[in-house]
Coordinates of C-alpha atoms and ligand atoms in Angstrom, one line a residue:
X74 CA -6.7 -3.7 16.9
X75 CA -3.6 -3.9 14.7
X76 CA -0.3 -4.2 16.4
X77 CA 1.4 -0.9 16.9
X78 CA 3.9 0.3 13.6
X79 CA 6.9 2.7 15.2
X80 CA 8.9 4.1 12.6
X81 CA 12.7 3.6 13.3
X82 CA 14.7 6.9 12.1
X83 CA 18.0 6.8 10.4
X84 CA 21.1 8.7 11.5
X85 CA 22.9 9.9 14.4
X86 CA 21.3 12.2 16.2
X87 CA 17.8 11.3 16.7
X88 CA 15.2 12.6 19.3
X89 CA 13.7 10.4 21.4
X90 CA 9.9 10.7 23.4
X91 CA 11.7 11.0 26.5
X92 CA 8.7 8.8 28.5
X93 CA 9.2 5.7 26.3
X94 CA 11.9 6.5 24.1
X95 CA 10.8 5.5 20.5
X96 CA 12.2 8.1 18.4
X97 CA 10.6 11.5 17.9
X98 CA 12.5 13.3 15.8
X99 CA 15.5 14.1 13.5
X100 CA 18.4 16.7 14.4
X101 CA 18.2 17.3 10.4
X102 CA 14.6 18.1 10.4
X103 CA 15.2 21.3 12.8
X104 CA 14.0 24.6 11.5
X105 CA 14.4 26.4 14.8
X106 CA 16.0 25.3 18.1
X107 CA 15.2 28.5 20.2
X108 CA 11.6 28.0 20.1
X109 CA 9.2 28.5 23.0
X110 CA 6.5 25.3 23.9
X111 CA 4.2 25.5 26.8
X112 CA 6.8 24.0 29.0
X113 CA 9.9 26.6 28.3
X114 CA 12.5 25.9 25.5
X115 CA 11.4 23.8 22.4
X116 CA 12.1 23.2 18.6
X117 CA 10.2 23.9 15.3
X118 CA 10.7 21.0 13.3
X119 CA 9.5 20.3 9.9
X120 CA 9.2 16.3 10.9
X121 CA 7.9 14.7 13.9
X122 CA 7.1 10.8 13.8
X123 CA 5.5 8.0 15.8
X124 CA 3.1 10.7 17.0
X125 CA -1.1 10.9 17.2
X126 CA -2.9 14.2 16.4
X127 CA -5.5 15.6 18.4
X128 CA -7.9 17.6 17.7
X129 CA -8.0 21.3 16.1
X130 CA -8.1 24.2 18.2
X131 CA -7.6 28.0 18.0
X132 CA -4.9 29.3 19.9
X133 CA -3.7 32.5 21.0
X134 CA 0.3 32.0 21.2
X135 CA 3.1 34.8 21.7
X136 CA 2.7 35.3 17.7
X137 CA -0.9 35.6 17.5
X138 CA -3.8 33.1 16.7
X139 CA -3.0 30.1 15.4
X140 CA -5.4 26.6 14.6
X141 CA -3.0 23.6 16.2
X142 CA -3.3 20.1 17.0
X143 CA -1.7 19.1 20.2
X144 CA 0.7 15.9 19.1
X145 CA 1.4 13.0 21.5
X146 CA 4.0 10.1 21.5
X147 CA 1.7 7.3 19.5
X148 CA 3.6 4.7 22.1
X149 CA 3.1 6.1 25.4
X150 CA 0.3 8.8 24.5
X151 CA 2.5 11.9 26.2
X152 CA 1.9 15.2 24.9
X153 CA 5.1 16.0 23.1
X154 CA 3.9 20.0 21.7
X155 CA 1.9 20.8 18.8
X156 CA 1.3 21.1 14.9
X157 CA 0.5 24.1 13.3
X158 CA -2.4 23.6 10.9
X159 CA -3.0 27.1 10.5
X160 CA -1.0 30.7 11.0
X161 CA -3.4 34.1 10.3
X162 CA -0.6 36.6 10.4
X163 CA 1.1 36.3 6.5
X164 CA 4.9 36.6 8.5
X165 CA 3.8 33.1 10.5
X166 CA 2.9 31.2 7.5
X167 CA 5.9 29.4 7.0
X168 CA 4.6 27.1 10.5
X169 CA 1.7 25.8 8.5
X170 CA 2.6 22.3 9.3
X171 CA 5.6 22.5 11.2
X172 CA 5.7 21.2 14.8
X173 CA 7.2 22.4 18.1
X174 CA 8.1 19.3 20.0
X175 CA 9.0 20.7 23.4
X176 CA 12.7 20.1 24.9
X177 CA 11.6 19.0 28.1
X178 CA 9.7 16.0 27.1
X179 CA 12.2 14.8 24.4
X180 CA 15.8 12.9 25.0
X181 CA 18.8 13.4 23.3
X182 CA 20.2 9.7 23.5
X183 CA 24.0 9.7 23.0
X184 CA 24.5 13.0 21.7
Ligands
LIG971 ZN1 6.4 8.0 24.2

């Protein structure tokens, strides 16, 4: 087993996994900030890192069916939200590959 590689993230407001805090995410990659995850408020972001993909799954969310992949921290292995792999409806297309990382289980560090 290879040693594990986190990817540092450049600027100043940066989202951190809020279990182990190795950055997350990047305030410049938010496409939405009034999003809704499984856990209450979340962001769409077009970039997530130092994350693992699990498997695909169909799943009926507020805006209809969707195939996801749940996403967790690569570090710490907690569930941070989900990709979008695949949207049905034409008006949710624009997800396909986007992420929701959920506000509750990311930290804001110095911001
Ligand atoms: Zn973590």
């Amino acid at each position: 087993m290879g040693r594990l590689y986190i990817q540092h993230l450049s600027g100043e407001k940066i989202f951190k996994c809020r279990f182990c805090r190795v950055d997350s995410a990047s305030h410049d990659d938010i496409s939405s900030n009034e999003f809704r995850g499984r856990y209450g408020l979340a962001y769409l972001m077009t970039r997530v890192v130092n994350i693992s993909i699990g498997p695909e799954e169909q799943r009926h969310l507020s805006s209809g069916l969707h195939t996801v992949n749940d996403i967790y921290c690569s570090s710490c292995q907690q569930l941070l939200g989900w990709r979008y792999e695949k949207a049905y409806e034409e008006s949710e297309k624009y997800k396909e590959g986007m992420y929701v990382l959920e506000k509750e289980r990311t930290l804001r560090d110095g911001w």
